[in-house]
PDB file of C-alpha atoms in Angstrom:
ATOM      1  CA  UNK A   1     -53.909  11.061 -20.653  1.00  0.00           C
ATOM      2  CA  UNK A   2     -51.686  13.860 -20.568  1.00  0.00           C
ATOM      3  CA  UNK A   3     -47.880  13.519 -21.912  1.00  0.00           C
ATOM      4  CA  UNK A   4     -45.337  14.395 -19.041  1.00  0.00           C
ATOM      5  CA  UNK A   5     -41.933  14.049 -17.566  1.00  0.00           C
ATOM      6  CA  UNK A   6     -41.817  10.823 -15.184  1.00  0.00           C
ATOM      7  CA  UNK A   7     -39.196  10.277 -11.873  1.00  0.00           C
ATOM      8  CA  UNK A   8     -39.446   6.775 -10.291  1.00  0.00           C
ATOM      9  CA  UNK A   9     -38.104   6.832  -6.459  1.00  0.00           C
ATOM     10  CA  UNK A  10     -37.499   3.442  -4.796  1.00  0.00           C
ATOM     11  CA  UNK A  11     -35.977   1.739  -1.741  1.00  0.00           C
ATOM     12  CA  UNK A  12     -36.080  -1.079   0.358  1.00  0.00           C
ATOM     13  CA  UNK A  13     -37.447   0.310   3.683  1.00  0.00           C
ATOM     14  CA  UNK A  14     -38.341   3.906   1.830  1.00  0.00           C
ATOM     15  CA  UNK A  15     -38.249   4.962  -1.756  1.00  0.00           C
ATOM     16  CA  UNK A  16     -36.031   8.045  -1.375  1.00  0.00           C
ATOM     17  CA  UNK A  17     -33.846   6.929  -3.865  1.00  0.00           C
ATOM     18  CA  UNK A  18     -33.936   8.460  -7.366  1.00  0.00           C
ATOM     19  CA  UNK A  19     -33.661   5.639 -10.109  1.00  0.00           C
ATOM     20  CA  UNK A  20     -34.251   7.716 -13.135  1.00  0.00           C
ATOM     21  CA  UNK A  21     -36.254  10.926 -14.640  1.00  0.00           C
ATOM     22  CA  UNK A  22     -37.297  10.529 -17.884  1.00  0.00           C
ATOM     23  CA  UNK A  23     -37.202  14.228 -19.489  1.00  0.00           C
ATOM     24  CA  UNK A  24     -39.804  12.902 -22.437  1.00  0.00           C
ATOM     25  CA  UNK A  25     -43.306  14.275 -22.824  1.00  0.00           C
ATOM     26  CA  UNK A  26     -44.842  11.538 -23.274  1.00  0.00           C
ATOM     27  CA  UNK A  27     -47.875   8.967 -22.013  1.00  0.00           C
ATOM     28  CA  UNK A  28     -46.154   5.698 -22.526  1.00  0.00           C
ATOM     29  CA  UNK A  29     -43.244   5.363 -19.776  1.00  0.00           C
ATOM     30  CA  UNK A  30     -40.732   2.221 -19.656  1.00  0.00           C
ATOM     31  CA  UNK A  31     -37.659   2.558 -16.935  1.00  0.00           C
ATOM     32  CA  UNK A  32     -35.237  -0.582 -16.460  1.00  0.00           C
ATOM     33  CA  UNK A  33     -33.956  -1.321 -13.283  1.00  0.00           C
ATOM     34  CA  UNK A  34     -31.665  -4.045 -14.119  1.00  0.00           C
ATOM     35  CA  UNK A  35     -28.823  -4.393 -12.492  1.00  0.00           C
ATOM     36  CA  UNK A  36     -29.425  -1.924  -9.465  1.00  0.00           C
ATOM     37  CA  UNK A  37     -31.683  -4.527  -7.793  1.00  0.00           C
ATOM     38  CA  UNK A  38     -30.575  -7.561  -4.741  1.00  0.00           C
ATOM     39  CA  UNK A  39     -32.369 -10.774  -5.805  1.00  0.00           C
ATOM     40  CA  UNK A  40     -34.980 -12.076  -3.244  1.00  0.00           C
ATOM     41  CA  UNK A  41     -35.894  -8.151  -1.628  1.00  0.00           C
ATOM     42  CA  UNK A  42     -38.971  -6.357  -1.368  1.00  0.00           C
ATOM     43  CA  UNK A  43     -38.435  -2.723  -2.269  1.00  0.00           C
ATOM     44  CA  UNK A  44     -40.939  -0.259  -2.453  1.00  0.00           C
ATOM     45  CA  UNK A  45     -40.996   2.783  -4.931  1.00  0.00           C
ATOM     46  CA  UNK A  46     -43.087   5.576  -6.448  1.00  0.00           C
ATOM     47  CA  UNK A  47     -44.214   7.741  -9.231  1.00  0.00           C
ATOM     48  CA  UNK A  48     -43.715  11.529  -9.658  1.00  0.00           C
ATOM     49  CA  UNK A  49     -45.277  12.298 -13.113  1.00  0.00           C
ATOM     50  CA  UNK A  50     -44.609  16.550 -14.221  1.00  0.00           C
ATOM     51  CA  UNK A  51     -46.615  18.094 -17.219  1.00  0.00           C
ATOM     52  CA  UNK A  52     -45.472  20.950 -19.304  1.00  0.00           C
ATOM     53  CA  UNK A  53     -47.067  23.697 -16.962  1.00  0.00           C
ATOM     54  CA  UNK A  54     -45.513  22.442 -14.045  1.00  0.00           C
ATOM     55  CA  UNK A  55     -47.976  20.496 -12.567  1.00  0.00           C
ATOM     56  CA  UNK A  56     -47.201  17.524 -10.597  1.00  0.00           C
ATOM     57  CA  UNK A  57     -48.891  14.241  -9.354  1.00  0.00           C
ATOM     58  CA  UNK A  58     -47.286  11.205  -7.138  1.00  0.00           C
ATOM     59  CA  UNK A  59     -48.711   8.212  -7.160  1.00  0.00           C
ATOM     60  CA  UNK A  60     -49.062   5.808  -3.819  1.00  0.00           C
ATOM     61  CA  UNK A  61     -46.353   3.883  -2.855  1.00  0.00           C
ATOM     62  CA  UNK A  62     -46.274   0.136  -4.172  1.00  0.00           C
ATOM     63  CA  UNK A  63     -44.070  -2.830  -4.055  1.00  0.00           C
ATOM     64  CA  UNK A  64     -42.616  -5.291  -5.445  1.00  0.00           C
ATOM     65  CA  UNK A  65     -40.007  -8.617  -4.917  1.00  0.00           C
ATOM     66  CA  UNK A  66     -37.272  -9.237  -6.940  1.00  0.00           C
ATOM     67  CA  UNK A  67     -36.964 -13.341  -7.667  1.00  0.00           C
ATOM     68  CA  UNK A  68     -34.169 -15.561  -6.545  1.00  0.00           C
ATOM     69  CA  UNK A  69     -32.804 -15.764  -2.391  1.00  0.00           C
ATOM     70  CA  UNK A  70     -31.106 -13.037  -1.472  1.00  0.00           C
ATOM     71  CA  UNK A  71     -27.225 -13.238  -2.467  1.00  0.00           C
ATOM     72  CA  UNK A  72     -27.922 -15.080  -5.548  1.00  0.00           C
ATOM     73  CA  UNK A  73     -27.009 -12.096  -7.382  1.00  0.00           C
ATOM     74  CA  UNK A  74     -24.914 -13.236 -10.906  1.00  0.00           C
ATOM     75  CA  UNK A  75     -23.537 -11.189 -13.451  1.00  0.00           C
ATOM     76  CA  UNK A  76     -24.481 -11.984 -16.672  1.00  0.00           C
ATOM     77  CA  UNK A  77     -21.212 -12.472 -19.616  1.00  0.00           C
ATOM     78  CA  UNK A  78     -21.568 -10.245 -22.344  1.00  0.00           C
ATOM     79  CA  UNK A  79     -19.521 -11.314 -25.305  1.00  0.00           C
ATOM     80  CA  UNK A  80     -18.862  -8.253 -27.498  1.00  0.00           C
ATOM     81  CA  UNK A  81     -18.403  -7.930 -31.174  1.00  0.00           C
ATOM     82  CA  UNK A  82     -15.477  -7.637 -33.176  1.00  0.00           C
ATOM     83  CA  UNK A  83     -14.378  -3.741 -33.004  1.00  0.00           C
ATOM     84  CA  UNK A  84     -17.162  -3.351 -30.736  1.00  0.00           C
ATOM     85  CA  UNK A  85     -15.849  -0.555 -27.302  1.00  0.00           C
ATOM     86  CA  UNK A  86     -16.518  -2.262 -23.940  1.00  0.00           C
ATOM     87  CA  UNK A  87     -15.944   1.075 -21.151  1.00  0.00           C
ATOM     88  CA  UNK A  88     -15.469   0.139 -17.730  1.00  0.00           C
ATOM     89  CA  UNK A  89     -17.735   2.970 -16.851  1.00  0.00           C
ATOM     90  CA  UNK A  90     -20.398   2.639 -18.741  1.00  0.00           C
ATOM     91  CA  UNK A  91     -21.004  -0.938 -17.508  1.00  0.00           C
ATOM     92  CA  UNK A  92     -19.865  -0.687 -14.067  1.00  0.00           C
ATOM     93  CA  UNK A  93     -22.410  -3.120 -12.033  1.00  0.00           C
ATOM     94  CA  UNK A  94     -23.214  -4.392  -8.679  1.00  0.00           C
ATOM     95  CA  UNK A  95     -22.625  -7.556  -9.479  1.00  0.00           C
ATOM     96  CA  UNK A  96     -19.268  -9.152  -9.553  1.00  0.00           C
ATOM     97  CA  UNK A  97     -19.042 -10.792 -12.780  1.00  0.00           C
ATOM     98  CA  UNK A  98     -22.044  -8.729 -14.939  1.00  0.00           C
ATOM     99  CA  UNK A  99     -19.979  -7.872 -18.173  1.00  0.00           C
ATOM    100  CA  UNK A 100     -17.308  -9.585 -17.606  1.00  0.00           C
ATOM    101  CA  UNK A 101     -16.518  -6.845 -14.744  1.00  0.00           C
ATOM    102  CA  UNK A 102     -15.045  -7.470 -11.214  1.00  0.00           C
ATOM    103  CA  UNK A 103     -14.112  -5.512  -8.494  1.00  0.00           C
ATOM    104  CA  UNK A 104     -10.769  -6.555  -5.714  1.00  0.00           C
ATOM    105  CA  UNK A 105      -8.687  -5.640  -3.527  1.00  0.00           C
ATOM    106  CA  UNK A 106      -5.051  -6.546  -3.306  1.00  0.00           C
ATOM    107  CA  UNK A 107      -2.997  -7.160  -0.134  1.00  0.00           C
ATOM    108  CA  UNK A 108       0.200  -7.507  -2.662  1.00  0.00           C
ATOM    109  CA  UNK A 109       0.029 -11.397  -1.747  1.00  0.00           C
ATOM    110  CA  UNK A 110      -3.687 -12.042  -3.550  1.00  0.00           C
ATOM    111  CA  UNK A 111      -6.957 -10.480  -4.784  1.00  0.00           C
ATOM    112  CA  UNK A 112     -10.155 -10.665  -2.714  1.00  0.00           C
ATOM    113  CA  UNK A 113     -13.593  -9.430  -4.133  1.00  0.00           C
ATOM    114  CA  UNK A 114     -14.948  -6.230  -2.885  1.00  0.00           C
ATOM    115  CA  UNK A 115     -18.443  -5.377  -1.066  1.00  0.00           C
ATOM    116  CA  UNK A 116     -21.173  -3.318  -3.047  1.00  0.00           C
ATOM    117  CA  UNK A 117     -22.163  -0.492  -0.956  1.00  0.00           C
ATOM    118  CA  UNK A 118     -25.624   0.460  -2.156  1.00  0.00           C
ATOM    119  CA  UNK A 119     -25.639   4.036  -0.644  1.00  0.00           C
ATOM    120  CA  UNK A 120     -22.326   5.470  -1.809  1.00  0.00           C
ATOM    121  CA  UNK A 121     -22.683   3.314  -5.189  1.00  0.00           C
ATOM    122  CA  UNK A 122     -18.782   1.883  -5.282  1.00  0.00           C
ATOM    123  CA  UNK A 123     -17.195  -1.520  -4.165  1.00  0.00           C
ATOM    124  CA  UNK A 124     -15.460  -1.212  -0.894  1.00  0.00           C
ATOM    125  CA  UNK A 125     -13.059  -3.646   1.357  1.00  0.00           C
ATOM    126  CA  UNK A 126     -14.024  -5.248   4.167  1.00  0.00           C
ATOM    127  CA  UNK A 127     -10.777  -5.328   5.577  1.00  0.00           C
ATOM    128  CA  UNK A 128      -8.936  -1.988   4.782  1.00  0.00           C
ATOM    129  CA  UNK A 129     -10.014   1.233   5.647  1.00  0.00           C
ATOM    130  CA  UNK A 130     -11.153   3.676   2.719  1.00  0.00           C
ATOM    131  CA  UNK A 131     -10.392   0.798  -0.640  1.00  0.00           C
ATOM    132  CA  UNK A 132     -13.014   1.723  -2.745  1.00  0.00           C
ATOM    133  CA  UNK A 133     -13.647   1.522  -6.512  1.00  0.00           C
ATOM    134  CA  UNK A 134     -16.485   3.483  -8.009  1.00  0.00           C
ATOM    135  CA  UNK A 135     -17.847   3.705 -11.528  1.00  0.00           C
ATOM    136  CA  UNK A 136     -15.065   6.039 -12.605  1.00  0.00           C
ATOM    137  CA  UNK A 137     -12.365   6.160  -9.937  1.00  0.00           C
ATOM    138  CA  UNK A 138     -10.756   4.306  -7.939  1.00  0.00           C
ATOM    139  CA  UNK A 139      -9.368   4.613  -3.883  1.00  0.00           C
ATOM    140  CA  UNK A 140      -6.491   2.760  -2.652  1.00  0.00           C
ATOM    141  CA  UNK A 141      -5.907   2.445   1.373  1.00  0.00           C
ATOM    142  CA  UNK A 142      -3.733  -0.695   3.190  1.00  0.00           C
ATOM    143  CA  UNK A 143      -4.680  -2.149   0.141  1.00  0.00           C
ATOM    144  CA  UNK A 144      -4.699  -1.410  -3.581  1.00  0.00           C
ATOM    145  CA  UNK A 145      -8.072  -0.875  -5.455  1.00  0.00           C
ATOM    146  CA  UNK A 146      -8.138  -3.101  -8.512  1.00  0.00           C
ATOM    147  CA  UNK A 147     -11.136  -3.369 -11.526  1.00  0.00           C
ATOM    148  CA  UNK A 148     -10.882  -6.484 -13.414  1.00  0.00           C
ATOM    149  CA  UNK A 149     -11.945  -7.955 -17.135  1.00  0.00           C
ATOM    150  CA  UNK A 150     -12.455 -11.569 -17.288  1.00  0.00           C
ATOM    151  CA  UNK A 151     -11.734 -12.212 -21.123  1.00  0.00           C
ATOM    152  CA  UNK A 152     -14.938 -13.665 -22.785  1.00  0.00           C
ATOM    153  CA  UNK A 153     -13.154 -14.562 -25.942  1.00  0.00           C
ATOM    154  CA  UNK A 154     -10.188 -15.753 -27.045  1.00  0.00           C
ATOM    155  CA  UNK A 155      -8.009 -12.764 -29.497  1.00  0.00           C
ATOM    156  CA  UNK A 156      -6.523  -9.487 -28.905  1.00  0.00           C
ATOM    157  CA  UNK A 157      -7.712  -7.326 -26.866  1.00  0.00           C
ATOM    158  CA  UNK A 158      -6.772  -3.446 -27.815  1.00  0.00           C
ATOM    159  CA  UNK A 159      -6.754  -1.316 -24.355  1.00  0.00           C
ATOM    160  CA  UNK A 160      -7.239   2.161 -24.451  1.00  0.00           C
ATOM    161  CA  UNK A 161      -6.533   3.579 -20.662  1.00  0.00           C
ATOM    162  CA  UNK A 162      -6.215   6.391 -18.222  1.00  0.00           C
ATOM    163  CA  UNK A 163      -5.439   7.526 -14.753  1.00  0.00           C
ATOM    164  CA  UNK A 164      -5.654  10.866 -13.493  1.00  0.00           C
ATOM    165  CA  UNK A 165      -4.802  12.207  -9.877  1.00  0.00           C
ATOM    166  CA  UNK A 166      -6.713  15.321  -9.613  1.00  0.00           C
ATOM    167  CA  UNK A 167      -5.940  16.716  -6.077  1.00  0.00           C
ATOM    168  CA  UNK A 168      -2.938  18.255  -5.349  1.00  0.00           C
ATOM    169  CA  UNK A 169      -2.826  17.309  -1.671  1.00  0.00           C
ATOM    170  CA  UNK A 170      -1.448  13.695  -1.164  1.00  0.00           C
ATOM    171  CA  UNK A 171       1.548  11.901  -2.113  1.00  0.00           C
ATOM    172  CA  UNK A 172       0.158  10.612  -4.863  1.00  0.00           C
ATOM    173  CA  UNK A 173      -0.420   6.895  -5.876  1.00  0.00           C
ATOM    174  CA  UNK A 174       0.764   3.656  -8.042  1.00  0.00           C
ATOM    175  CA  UNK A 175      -0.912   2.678 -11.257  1.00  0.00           C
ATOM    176  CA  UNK A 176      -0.358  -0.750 -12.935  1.00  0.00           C
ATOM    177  CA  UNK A 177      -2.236  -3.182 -15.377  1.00  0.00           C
ATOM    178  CA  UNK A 178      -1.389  -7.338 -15.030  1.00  0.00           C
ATOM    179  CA  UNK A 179      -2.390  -9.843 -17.196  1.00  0.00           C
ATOM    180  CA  UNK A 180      -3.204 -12.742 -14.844  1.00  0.00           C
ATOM    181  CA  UNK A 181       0.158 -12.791 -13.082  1.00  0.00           C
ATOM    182  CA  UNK A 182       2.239 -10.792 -15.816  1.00  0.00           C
ATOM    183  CA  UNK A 183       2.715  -6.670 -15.618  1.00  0.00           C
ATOM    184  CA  UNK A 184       2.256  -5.467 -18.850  1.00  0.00           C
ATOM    185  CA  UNK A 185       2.288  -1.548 -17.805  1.00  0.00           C
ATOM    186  CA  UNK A 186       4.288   0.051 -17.509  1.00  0.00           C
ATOM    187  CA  UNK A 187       6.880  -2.514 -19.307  1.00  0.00           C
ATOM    188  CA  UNK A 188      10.366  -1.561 -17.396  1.00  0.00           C
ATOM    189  CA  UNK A 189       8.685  -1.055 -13.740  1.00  0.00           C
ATOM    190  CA  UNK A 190       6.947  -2.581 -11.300  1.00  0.00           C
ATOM    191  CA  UNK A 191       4.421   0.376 -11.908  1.00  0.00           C
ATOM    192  CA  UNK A 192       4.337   4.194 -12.746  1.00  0.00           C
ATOM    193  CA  UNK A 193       4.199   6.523 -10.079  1.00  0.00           C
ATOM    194  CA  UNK A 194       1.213   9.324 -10.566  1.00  0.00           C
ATOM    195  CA  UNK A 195       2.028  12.448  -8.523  1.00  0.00           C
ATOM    196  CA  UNK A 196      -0.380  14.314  -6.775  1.00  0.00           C
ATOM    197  CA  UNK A 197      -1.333  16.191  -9.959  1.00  0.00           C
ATOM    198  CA  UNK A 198       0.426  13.298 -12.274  1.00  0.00           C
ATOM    199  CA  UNK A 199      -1.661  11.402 -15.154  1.00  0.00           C
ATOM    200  CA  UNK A 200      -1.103   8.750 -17.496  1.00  0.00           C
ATOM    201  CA  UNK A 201      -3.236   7.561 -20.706  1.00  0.00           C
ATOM    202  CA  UNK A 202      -1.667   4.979 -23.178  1.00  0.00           C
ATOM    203  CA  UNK A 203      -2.987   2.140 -25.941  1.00  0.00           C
ATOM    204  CA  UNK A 204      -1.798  -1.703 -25.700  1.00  0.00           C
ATOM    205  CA  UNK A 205      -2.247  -4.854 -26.984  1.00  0.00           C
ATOM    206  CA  UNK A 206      -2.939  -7.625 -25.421  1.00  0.00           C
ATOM    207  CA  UNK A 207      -3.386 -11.522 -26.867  1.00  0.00           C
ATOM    208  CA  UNK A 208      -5.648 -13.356 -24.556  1.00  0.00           C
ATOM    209  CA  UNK A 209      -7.554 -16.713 -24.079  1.00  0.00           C
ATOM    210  CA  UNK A 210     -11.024 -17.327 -22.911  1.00  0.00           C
ATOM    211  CA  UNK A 211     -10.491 -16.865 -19.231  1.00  0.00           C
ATOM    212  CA  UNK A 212      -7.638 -14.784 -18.431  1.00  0.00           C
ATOM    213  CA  UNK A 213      -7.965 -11.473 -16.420  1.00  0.00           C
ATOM    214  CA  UNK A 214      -6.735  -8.245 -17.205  1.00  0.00           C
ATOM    215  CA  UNK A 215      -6.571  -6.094 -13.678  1.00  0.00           C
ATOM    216  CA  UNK A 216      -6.428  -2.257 -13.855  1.00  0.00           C
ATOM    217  CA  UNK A 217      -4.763  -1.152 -10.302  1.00  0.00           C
ATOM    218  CA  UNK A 218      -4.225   1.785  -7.899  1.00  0.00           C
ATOM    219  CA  UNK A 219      -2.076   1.112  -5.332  1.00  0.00           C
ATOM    220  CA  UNK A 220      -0.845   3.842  -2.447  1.00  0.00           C
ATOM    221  CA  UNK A 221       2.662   5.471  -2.391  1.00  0.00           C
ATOM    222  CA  UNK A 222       3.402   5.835   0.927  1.00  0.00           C
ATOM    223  CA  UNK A 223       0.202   7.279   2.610  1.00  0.00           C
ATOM    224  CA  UNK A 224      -3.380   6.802   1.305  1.00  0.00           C
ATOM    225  CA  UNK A 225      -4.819  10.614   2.145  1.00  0.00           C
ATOM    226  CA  UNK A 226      -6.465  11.988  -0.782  1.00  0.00           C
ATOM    227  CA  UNK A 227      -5.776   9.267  -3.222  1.00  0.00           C
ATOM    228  CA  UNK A 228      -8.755   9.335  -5.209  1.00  0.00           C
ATOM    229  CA  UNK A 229      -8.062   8.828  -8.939  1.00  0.00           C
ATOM    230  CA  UNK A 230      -9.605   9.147 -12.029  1.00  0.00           C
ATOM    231  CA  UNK A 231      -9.611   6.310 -14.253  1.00  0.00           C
ATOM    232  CA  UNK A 232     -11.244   5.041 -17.489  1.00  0.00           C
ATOM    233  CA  UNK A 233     -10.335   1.716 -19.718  1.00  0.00           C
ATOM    234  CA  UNK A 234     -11.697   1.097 -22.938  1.00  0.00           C
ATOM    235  CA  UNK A 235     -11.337  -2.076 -24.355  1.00  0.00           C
ATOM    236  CA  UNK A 236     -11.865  -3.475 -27.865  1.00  0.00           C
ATOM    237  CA  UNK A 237     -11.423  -7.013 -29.848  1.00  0.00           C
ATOM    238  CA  UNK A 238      -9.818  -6.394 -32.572  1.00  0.00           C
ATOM    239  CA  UNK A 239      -8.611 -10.103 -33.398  1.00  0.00           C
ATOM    240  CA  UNK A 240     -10.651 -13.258 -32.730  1.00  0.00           C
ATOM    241  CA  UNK A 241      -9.391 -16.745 -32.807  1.00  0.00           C
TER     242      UNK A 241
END
C-alpha cells in the first residue's frame, strides 16, 4: 500500500461529479456523503487515488443504493449546546428541515418550500423565475428568497447577521428578519433597503419557544436584475428555559 491523495467522483447516470479530495497522504481513506444523497437512488461513483510523484490510478466504476423510496428525504434536528454557533452556511442542506434549516419563498401573502436543484447546488421556486437561495446568498425574483430556523429549544436565541449587495448594477434589494409573523429587523420599517453596493450586519436577541421560526429574507426593490446578495446568520443559545 502506498499513502496518497484520494478524489471520489459520483452521479446518478455518470459520476462526473466531484464529492471530495482528500489532500492526506495516507492508506486509510473515509469520505461522508451524508446529506448530498436522494433516498431510494442508485448512483454510481469512482476512485482517483494520486501518490506523491504524481502518479495516478482510477478505480472501475461501482454502485451503490441509498435506502428509503425516493422523496423520503428528512432532515434530521440538531439541538445545539448552550453558547454553541449554529452558521447557516456551514450547515446548509438539501433537505428541508436537516438542522433545523428551511428554505421558502414568499409571495408577500405566505411561504412555500423551495426545490433542491442538485446541479447548481441552491433551492429554487417553482413558480417565480430566478428565486434562489444558495449556501451563502440569496436571489429574490416575483418572489422574495427566504432561509428559515425552526427553534429546537426553548431560550434566547443571540443572532449575529449580514447582507451584502456586491454588484453595482441593479436597483438593489429588501432585507428583513420575522419572528413567526413579527418583524424584528429592522425595528421602525417594514425592512431596510440595501443599495446596489449597500450592506447591513447587526446582533439581536431573540426569546423563543420550541417551534417558532425565525426567517432571514431578501425581497426585490423594484426589479430583480442582478440581485444576488451575500448573506450569513450566526446564531447562538445563550439562555435555555
Amino acid at each position: 500500500n502506498v499513502p496518497c491523495y484520494v478524489s471520489v467522483y459520483y452521479g446518478e447516470k455518470t459520476p462526473n461529479t466531484l464529492f471530495q479530495t482528500e489532500y492526506e497522504l495516507t492508506t486509510d481513506h473515509n469520505m461522508d456523503l451524508r446529506g448530498m444523497l436522494k433516498a431510494g437512488t442508485t448512483y454510481k461513483y469512482y476512485v482517483v487515488a494520486e501518490d506523491i510523484y504524481g502518479n495516478t490510478v482510477k478505480s472501475d466504476v461501482k454502485t451503490f443504493t441509498t435506502s428509503g423510496k425516493k422523496g423520503d428525504e428528512k432532515g434530521i434536528s440538531y439541538v445545539p449546546a448552550l453558547n454553541e454557533e449554529i452558521s447557516s452556511s456551514a450547515m446548509f442542506s438539501d433537505i428541508q428541515g436537516d438542522n433545523n434549516w428551511y428554505y421558502y419563498e414568499y409571495n408577500d401573502r405566505t411561504f412555500e418550500l423551495l426545490t433542491f436543484d442538485f446541479s447548481t447546488g441552491s433551492w429554487f421556486s417553482k413558480n417565480a423565475s430566478f428565486t434562489q437561495v444558495y449556501n451563502s446568498k440569496m436571489h429574490p425574483s416575483e418572489t422574495a428568497a427566504v432561509r428559515a430556523y425552526k427553534a429546537p429549544l426553548s431560550g434566547t436565541i443571540k443572532i449575529s447577521f449580514s447582507a451584502n449587495r456586491a454588484d453595482e448594477q441593479g436597483d438593489g434589494v429588501r432585507y428583513s428578519i420575522l419572528h413567526n409573523e413579527d418583524i424584528v429587523y429592522p425595528k421602525d420599517a417594514a425592512f431596510v433597503a440595501l443599495e446596489p453596493t449597500g450592506k447591513v450586519a447587526d446582533t439581536l436577541q431573540i426569546k423563543v419557544k420550541k417551534g417558532d421560526v425565525i426567517y432571514f429574507m431578501v425581497h426585490r426593490a423594484d426589479g430583480y436584475s442582478y440581485d444576488s446578495t451575500q448573506d450569513d446568520v450566526k446564531l447562538q443559545y445563550i439562555k435555555l428555559d
